[in-house]
Coordinates of C-alpha atoms in Angstrom, one line a residue:
X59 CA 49.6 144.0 48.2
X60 CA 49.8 147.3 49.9
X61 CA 46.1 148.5 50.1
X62 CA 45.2 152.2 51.1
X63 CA 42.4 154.6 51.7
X64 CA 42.4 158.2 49.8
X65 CA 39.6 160.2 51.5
X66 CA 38.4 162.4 48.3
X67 CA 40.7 160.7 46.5
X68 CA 38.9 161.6 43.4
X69 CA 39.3 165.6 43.0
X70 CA 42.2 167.7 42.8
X71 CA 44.9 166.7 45.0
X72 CA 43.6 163.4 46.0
X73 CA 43.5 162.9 42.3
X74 CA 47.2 163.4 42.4
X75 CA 47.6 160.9 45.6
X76 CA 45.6 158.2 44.7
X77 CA 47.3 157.9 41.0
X78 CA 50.7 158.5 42.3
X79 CA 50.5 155.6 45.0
X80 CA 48.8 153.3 42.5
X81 CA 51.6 154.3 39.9
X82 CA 54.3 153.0 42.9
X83 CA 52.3 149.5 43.6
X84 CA 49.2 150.5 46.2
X85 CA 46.5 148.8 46.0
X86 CA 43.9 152.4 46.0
X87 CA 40.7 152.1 46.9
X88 CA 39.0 155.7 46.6
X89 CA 36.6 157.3 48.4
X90 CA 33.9 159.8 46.7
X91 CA 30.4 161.1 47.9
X92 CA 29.2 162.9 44.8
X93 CA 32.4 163.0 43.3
X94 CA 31.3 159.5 41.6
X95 CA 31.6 160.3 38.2
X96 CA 35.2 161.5 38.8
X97 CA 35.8 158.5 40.7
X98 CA 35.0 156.0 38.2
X99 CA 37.1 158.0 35.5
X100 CA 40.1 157.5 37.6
X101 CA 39.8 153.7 38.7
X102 CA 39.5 153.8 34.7
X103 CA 42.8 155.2 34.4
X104 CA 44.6 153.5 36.9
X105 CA 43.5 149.8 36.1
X106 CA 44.1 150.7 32.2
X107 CA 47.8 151.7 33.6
X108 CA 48.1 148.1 34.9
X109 CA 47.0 149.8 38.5
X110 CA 44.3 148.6 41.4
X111 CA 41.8 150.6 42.1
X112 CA 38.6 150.6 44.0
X113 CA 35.8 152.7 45.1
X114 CA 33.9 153.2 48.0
X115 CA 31.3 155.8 48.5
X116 CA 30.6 157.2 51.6
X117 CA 29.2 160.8 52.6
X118 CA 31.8 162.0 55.6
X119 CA 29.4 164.5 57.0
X120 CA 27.8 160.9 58.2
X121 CA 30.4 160.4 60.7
X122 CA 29.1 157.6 62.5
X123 CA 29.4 155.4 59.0
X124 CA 33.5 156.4 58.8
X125 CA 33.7 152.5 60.7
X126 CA 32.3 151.5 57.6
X127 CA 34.0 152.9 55.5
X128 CA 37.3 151.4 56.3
X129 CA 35.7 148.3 56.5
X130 CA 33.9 148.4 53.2
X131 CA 37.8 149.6 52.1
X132 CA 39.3 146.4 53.6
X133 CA 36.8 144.3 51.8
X134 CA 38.1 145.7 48.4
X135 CA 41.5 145.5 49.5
X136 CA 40.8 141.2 50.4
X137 CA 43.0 142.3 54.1
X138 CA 43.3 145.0 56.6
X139 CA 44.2 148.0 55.3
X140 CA 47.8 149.2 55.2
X141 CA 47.4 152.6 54.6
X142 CA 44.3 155.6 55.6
X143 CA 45.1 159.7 53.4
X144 CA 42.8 161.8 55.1
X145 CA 42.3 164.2 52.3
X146 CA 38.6 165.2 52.4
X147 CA 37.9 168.6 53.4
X148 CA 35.7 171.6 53.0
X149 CA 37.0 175.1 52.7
X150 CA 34.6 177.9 52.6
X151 CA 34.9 181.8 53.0
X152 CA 34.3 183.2 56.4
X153 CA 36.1 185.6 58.8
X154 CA 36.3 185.8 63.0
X155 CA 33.3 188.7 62.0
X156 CA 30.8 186.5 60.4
X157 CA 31.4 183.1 61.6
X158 CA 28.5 181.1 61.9
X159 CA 27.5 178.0 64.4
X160 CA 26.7 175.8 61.1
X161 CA 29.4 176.8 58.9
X162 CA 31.6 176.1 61.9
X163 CA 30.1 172.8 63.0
X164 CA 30.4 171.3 58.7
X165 CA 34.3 172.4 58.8
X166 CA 34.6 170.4 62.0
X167 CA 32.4 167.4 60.9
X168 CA 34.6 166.7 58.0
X169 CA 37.5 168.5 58.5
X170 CA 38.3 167.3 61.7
X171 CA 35.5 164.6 63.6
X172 CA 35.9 162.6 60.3
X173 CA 39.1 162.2 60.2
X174 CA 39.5 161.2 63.6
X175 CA 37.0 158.6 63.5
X176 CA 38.5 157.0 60.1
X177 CA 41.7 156.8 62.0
X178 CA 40.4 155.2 65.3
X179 CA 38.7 152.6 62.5
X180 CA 41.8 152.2 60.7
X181 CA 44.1 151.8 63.8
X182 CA 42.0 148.8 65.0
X183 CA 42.0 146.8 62.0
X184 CA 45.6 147.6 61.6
X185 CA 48.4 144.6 61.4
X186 CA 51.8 145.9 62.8
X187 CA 53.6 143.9 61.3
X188 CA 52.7 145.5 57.9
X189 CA 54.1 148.9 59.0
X190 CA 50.4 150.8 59.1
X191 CA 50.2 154.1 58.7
X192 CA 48.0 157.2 58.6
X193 CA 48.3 160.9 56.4
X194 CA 46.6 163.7 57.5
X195 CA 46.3 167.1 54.7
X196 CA 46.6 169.8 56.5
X197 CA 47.4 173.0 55.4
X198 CA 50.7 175.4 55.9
X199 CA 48.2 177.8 57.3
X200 CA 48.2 176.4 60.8
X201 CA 52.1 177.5 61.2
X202 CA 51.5 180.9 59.1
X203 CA 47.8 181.9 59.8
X204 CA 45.8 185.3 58.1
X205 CA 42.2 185.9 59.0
X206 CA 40.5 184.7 55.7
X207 CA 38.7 181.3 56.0
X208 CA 38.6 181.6 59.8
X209 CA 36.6 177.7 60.2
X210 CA 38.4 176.1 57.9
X211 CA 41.7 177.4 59.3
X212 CA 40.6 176.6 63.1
X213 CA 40.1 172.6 61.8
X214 CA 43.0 172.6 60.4
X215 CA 45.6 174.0 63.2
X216 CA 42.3 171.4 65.5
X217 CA 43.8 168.2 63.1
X218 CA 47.1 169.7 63.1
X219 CA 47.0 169.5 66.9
X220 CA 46.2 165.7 67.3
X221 CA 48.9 164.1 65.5
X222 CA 50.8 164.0 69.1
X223 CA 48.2 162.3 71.0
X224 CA 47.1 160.5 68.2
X225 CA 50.9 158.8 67.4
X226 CA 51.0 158.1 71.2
X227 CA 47.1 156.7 71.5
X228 CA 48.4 154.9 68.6
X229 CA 52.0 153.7 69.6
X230 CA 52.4 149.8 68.7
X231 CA 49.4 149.7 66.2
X232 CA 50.7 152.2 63.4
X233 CA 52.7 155.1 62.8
X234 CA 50.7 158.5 62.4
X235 CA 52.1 161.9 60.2
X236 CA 51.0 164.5 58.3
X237 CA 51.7 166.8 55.2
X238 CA 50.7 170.4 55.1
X239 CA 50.9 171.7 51.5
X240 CA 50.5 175.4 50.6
X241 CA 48.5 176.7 47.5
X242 CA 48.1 174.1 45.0
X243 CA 44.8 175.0 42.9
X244 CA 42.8 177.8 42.2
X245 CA 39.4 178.1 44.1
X246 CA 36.3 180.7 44.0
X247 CA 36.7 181.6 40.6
X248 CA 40.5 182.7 40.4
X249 CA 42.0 182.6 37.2
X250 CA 44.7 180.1 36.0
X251 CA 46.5 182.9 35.6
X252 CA 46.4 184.8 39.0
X253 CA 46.8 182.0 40.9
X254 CA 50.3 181.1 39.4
X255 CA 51.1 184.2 40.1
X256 CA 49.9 183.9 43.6
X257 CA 51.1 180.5 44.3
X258 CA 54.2 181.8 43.4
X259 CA 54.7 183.6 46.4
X260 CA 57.1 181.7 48.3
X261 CA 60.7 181.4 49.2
X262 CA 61.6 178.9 45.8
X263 CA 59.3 181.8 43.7
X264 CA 57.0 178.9 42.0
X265 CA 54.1 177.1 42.5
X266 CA 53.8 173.9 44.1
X267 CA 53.4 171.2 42.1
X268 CA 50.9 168.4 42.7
X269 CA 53.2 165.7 42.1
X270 CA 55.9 167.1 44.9
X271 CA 52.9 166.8 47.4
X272 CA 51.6 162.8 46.8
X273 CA 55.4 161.6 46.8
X274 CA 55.7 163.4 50.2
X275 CA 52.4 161.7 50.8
X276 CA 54.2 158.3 49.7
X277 CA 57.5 158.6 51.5
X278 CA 55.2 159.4 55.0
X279 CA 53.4 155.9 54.3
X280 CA 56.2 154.3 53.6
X281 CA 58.7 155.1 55.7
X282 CA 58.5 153.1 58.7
X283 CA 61.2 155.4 61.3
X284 CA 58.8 158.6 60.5
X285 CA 56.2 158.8 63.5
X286 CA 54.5 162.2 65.3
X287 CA 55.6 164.3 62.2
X288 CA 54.5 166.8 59.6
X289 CA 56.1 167.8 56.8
X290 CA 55.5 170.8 54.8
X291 CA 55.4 170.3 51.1
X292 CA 54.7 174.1 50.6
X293 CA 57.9 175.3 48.6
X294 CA 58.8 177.6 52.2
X295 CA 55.3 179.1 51.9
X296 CA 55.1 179.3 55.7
X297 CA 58.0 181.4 56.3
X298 CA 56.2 184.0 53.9
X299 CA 53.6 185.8 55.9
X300 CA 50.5 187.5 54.0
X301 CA 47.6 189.8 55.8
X302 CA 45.0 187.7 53.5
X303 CA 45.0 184.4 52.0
X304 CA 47.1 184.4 48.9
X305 CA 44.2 183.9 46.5
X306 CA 43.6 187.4 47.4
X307 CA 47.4 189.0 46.8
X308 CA 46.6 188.4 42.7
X309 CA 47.6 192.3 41.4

């Protein structure tokens, strides 16, 4: 069976991932730090659904443990992995004005050193013949930047920036890609209702939905002639340029 990896697979949209992949047949095992509760409530679901579902819990500011978490993941999974969605991240407030050394070092821990060390991990353990492969979240910011979240946005376009050496470091042990979505949920206490209207700022005029996001995240692990890519599941988002982030365009 298909086996795969969710980093934060238990909030928001790794939520969305890791139910959509069990929903097609994956094997999910899904990583939480304090997320637990959350965690539990969706193997719950899944396995009620008929699904497979595991957990594995693993703080990923630790980065010297993301070896073990792979392999504590392959142990659940009964054989190598097949699959690694880096989707953990941290995003917190800060501009080029205020950035700090240790706000800057935590974006980079998880948001970048983590991943990276999953994926080395995951690569080893791979079998080719099972058509491997690794997801990156990114973000839509790294093609259409603004000022606001300064750290979080330099790990991003930082991750965004490895897939090429990565699919090549990679080549003949599995396939490497990512997804950059645009605004998907409200964060730092915007309203339902600003933030569709917010999110709605894009060529297609509507929100992105959660769903669109974990099938692009499916088709990537899937399909095996995709390698070096990222796709934007962002509804156009980064053709629309904003002077601030778009949780602060709400009228």
């Amino acid at each position: 069976m298909r086996s795969v990896l969710v980093t934060g697979g238990a909030k928001r949209l790794g939520w969305a991932i890791s139910e959509h992949l069990a929903e097609t047949g994956w094997h999910v095992i899904i990583h939480c730090n304090a997320s637990i509760d959350q965690a539990q409530a969706l193997q719950d679901r899944i396995r009620g659904r008929g699904g497979v579902a595991d957990i594995v819990r693993q703080d990923l500011f630790d980065t010297a443990r993301c070896a073990d978490v792979i392999t504590r993941a392959a142990d659940a999974a009964g054989r190598p992995l097949t699959g690694l969605v880096n989707n953990a991240a941290m995003f917190d407030f800060d501009t080029a004005l205020d950035v700090s050394l240790d706000l800057l070092e935590a974006h980079w821990k998880l948001n970048l050193a983590a991943p990276l060390m999953l994926s080395a991990a995951f690569a080893k353990q791979a079998i080719a013949a099972d058509n491997p492969s690794i997801v990156h979240i990114t973000d839509q910011k790294v093609v259409n930047p603004n000022p606001d979240f300064y750290s979080y946005t330099a790990s991003r376009a930082a991750l965004a920036g490895m897939i090429a050496p990565m699919t090549m470091g990679f080549a003949g042990k599995c396939r490497v890609n990512a997804v950059a979505p645009g605004a998907l949920l409200p964060s730092f206490g915007l309203s339902d209702d600003k933030f569709d209207q917010v999110s709605a700022d894009n060529p297609m005029g509507k929100p992105i939905a959660l769903s669109d996001v974990a099938r692009t995240v499916a088709f990537l692990l899937e399909s095996g002639a995709v390698n070096g890519e990222t796709l934007f599941a962002a509804n156009g988002q980064q053709w629309t340029p904003s002077k601030r982030d778009v949780m602060f365009n709400a009228g």
